[in-house]
Tab-separated table of C-alpha atoms in Angstrom:
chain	number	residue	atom	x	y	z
D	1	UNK	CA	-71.093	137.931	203.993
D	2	UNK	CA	-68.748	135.980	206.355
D	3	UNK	CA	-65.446	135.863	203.995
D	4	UNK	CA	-63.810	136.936	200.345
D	5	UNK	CA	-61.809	134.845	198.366
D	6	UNK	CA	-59.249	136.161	196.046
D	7	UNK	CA	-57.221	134.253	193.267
D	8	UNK	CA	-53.734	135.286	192.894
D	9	UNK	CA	-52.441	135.993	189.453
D	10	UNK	CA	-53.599	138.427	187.437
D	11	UNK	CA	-56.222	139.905	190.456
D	12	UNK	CA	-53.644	140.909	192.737
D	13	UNK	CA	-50.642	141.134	190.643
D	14	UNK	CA	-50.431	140.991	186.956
D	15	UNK	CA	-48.347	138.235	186.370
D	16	UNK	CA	-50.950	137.399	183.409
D	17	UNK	CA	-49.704	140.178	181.257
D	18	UNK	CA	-46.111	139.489	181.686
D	19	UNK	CA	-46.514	135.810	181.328
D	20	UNK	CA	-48.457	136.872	177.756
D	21	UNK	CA	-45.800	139.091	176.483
D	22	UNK	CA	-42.890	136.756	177.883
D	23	UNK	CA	-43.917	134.066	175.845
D	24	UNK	CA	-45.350	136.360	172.867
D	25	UNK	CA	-41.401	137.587	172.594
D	26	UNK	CA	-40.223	133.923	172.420
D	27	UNK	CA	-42.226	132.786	169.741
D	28	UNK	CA	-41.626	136.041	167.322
D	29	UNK	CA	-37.871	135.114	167.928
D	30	UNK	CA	-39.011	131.816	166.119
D	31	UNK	CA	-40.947	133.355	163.381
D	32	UNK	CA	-44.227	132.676	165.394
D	33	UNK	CA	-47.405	134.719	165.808
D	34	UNK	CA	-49.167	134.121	169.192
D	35	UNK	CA	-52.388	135.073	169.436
D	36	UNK	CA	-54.261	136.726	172.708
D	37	UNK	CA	-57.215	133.986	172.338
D	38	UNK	CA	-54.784	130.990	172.368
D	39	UNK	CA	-53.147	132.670	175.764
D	40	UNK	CA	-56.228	133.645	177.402
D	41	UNK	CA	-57.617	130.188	177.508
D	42	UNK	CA	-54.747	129.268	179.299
D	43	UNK	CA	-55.074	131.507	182.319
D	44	UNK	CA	-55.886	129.847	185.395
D	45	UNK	CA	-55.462	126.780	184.460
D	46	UNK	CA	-52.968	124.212	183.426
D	47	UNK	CA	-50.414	123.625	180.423
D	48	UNK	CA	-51.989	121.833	178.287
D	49	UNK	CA	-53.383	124.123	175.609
D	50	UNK	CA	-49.933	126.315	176.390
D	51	UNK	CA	-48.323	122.770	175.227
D	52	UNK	CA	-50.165	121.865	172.545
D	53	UNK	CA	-49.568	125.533	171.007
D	54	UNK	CA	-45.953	125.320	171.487
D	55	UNK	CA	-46.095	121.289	169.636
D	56	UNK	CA	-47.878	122.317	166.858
D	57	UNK	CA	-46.082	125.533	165.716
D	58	UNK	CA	-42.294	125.301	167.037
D	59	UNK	CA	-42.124	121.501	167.634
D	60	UNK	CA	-42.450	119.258	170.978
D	61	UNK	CA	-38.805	118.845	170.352
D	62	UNK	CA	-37.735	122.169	171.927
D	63	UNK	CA	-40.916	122.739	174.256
D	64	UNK	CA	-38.767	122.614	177.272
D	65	UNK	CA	-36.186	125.283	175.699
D	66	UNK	CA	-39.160	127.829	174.624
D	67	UNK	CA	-40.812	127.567	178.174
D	68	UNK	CA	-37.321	128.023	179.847
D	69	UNK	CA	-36.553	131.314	177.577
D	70	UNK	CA	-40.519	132.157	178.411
D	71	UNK	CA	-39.846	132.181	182.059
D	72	UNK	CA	-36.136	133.566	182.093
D	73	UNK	CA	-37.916	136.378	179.912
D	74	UNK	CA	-41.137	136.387	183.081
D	75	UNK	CA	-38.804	136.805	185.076
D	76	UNK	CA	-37.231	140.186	184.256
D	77	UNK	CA	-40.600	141.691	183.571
D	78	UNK	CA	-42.208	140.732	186.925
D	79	UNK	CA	-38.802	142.944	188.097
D	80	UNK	CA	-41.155	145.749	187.698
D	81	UNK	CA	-44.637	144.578	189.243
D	82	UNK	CA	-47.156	145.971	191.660
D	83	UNK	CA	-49.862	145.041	193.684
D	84	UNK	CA	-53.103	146.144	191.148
D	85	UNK	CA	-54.858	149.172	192.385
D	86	UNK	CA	-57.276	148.795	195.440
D	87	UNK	CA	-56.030	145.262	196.453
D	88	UNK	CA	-54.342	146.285	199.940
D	89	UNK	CA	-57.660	148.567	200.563
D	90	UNK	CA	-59.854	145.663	199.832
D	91	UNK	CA	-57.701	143.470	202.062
D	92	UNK	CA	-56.960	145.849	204.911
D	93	UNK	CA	-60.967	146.577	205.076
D	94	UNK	CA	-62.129	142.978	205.342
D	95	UNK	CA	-59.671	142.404	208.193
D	96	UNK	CA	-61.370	146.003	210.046
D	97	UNK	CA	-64.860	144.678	208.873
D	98	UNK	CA	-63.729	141.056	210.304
D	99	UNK	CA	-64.379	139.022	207.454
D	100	UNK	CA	-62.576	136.246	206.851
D	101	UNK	CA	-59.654	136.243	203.934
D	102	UNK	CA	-58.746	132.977	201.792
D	103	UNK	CA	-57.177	132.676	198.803
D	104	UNK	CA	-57.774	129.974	196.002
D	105	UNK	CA	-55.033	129.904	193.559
D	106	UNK	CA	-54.109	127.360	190.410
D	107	UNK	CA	-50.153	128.253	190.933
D	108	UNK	CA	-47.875	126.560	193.123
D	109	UNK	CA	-47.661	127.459	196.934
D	110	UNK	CA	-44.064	128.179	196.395
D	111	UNK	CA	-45.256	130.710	193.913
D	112	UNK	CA	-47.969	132.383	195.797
D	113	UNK	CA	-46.441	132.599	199.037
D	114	UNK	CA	-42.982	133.975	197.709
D	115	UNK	CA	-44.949	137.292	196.184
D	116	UNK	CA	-47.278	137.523	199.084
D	117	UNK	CA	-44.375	137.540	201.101
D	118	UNK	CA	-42.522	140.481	199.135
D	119	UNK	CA	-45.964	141.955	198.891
D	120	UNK	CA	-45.700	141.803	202.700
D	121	UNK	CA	-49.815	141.252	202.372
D	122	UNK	CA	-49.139	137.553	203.308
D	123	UNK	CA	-50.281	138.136	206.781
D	124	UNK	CA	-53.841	139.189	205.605
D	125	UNK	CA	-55.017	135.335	204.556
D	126	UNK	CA	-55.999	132.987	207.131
D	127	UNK	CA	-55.954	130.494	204.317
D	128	UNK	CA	-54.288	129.489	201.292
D	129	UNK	CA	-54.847	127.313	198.864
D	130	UNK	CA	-52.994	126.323	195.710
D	131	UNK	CA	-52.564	123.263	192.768
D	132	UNK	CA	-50.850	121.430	196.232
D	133	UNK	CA	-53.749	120.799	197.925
D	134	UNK	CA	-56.089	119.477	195.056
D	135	UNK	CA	-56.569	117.094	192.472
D	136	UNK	CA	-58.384	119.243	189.882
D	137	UNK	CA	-57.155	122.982	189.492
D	138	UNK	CA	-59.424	125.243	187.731
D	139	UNK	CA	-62.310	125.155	186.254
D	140	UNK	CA	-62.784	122.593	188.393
D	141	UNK	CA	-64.131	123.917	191.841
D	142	UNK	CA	-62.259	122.143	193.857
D	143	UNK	CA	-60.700	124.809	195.133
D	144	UNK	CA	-63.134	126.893	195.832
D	145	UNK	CA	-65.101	124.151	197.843
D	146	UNK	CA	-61.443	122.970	200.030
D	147	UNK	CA	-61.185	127.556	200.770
D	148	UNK	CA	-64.330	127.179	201.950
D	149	UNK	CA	-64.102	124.074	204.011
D	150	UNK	CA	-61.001	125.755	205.290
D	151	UNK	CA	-62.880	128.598	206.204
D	152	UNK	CA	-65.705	127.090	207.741
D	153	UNK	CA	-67.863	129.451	205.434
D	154	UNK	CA	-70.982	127.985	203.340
D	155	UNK	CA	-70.832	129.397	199.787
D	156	UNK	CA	-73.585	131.545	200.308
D	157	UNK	CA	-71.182	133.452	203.008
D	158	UNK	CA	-68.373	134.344	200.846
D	159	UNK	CA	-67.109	136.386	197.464
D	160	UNK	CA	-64.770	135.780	194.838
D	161	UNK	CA	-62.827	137.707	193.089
D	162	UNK	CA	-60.956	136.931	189.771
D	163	UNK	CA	-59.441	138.154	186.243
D	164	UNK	CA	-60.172	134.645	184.466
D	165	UNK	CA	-62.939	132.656	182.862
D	166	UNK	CA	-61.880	129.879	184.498
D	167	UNK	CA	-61.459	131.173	187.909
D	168	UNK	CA	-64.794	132.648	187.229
D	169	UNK	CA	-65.933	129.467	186.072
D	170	UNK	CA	-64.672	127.513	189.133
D	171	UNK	CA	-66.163	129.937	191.945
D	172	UNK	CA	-69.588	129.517	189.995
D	173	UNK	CA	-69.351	125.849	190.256
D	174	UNK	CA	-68.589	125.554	193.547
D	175	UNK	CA	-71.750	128.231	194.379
D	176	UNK	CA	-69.948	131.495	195.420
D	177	UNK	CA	-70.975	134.931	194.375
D	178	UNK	CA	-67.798	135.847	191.619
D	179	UNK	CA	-66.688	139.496	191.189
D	180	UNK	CA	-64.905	140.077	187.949
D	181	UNK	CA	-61.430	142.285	187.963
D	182	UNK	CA	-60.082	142.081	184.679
D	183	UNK	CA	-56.668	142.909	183.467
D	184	UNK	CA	-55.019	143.693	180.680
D	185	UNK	CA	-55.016	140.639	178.621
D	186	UNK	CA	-58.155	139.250	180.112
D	187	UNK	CA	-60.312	142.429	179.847
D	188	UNK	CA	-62.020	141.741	176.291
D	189	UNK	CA	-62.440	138.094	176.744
D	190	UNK	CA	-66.728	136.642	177.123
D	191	UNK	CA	-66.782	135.784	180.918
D	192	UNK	CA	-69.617	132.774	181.165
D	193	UNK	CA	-69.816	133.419	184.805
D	194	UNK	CA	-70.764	136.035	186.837
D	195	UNK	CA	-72.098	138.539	189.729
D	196	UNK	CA	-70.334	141.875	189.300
D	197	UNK	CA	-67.932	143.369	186.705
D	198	UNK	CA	-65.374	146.257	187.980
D	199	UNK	CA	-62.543	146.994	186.043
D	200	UNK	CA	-60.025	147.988	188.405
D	201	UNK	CA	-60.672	147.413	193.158
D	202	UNK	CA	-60.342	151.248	192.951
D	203	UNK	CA	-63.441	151.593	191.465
D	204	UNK	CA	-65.905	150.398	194.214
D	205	UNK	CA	-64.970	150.058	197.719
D	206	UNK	CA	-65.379	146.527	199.022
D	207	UNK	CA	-68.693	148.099	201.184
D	208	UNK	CA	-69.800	148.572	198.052
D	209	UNK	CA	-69.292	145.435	196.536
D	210	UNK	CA	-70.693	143.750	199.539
D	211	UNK	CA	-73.901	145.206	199.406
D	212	UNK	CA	-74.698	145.474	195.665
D	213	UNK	CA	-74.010	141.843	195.913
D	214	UNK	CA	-76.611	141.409	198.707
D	215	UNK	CA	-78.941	142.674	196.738
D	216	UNK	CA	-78.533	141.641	193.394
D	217	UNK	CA	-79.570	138.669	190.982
D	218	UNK	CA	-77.273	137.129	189.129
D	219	UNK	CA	-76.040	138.921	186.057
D	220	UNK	CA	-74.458	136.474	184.158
């Protein structure tokens, strides 16, 4: 293996969980249930089925209201969030082991880069990508296949790692090996898509994920 490639929310920090209960607190102020299922097939991706949900139940008239609320109410819980267990390890080994570091995310640059940067891990990727650089966010594997190019890694050379079944979705597409780190809202959701299931980095060292990957068929 020549290089990893992480996504960004929910893998390193949680911002999936927040983002779920931010918007879950909304809509029970409106009388609302929202379900996990509706939210999950939401993550790493765009709007639209976020949208649609809002349309339906509370009206398109006030979408921009409940989304401002939602992300007023993101922002106070992300006061309190950490990097997920094992990420720094996993990152500070592949720089000692000199693989190569990119990150494919379906967020804004802006967005990535200002947590990396708090994070102080921003240092650790010699690329980024995000929705700014591509036409197609995921599931599409678009970018998967611009990391790589970026890289100058074949995707035979690198890893993924991701909470979602689309990110999962869009590393299998593009040909890369996919590593499945669940979190709390994505944990008991049917991943289509992949080579290896861990439930938290702190469970197997990247050495270990590295070669059980070099060795193994595809599981899912």
């Amino acid at each position: 293996m020549k290089a990893v490639i992480f996504d960004f929310d929910g893998l390193i920090i949680d911002t999936e969980t927040a983002w779920y209960q931010a918007f879950e607190d909304v809509f029970r102020d409106n009388d609302v249930e929202f379900p996990l299922e509706v939210f999950v097939k939401c993550i790493g991706t765009d709007d639209t089925l976020l949208n649609q949900f809002i349309a339906e139940n509370i009206g398109i008239e006030n979408m921009e209201i409940i989304k401002s609320l939602a992300n007023e109410n993101h922002k106070t819980k992300m006061e309190t969030i950490v990097i997920r267990d094992g990420v720094k390890d996993y990152l500070t080994l592949a720089k000692a082991l000199g693989l190569k570091i990119g990150l494919a995310s379906s967020s804004s640059r802006q967005w990535v880069e200002g947590y990396l940067k708090e994070l102080q891990i921003i240092d650790y990727f010699q690329v980024i990508k995000t929705r700014d650089d591509v036409a197609n966010i995921k599931p599409d594997p678009a970018l998967y296949l611009t990391a790589l190019q970026a890289l100058n890694v074949s995707a035979n050379e690198a890893i993924a790692f991701e909470d979602s079944a689309n990110g999962a979705t869009a590393a299998a597409l593009a040909g890369i090996k996919c590593v499945i780190v669940p979190n709390e809202v994505t944990r008991n959701i049917e991943f289509g898509h992949y080579d290896l299931r861990i439930e938290s980095m702190s469970d197997m060292s990247l050495q270990q994920v590295i070669s059980y990957l070099e060795r193994a068929p595809l599981l899912n």
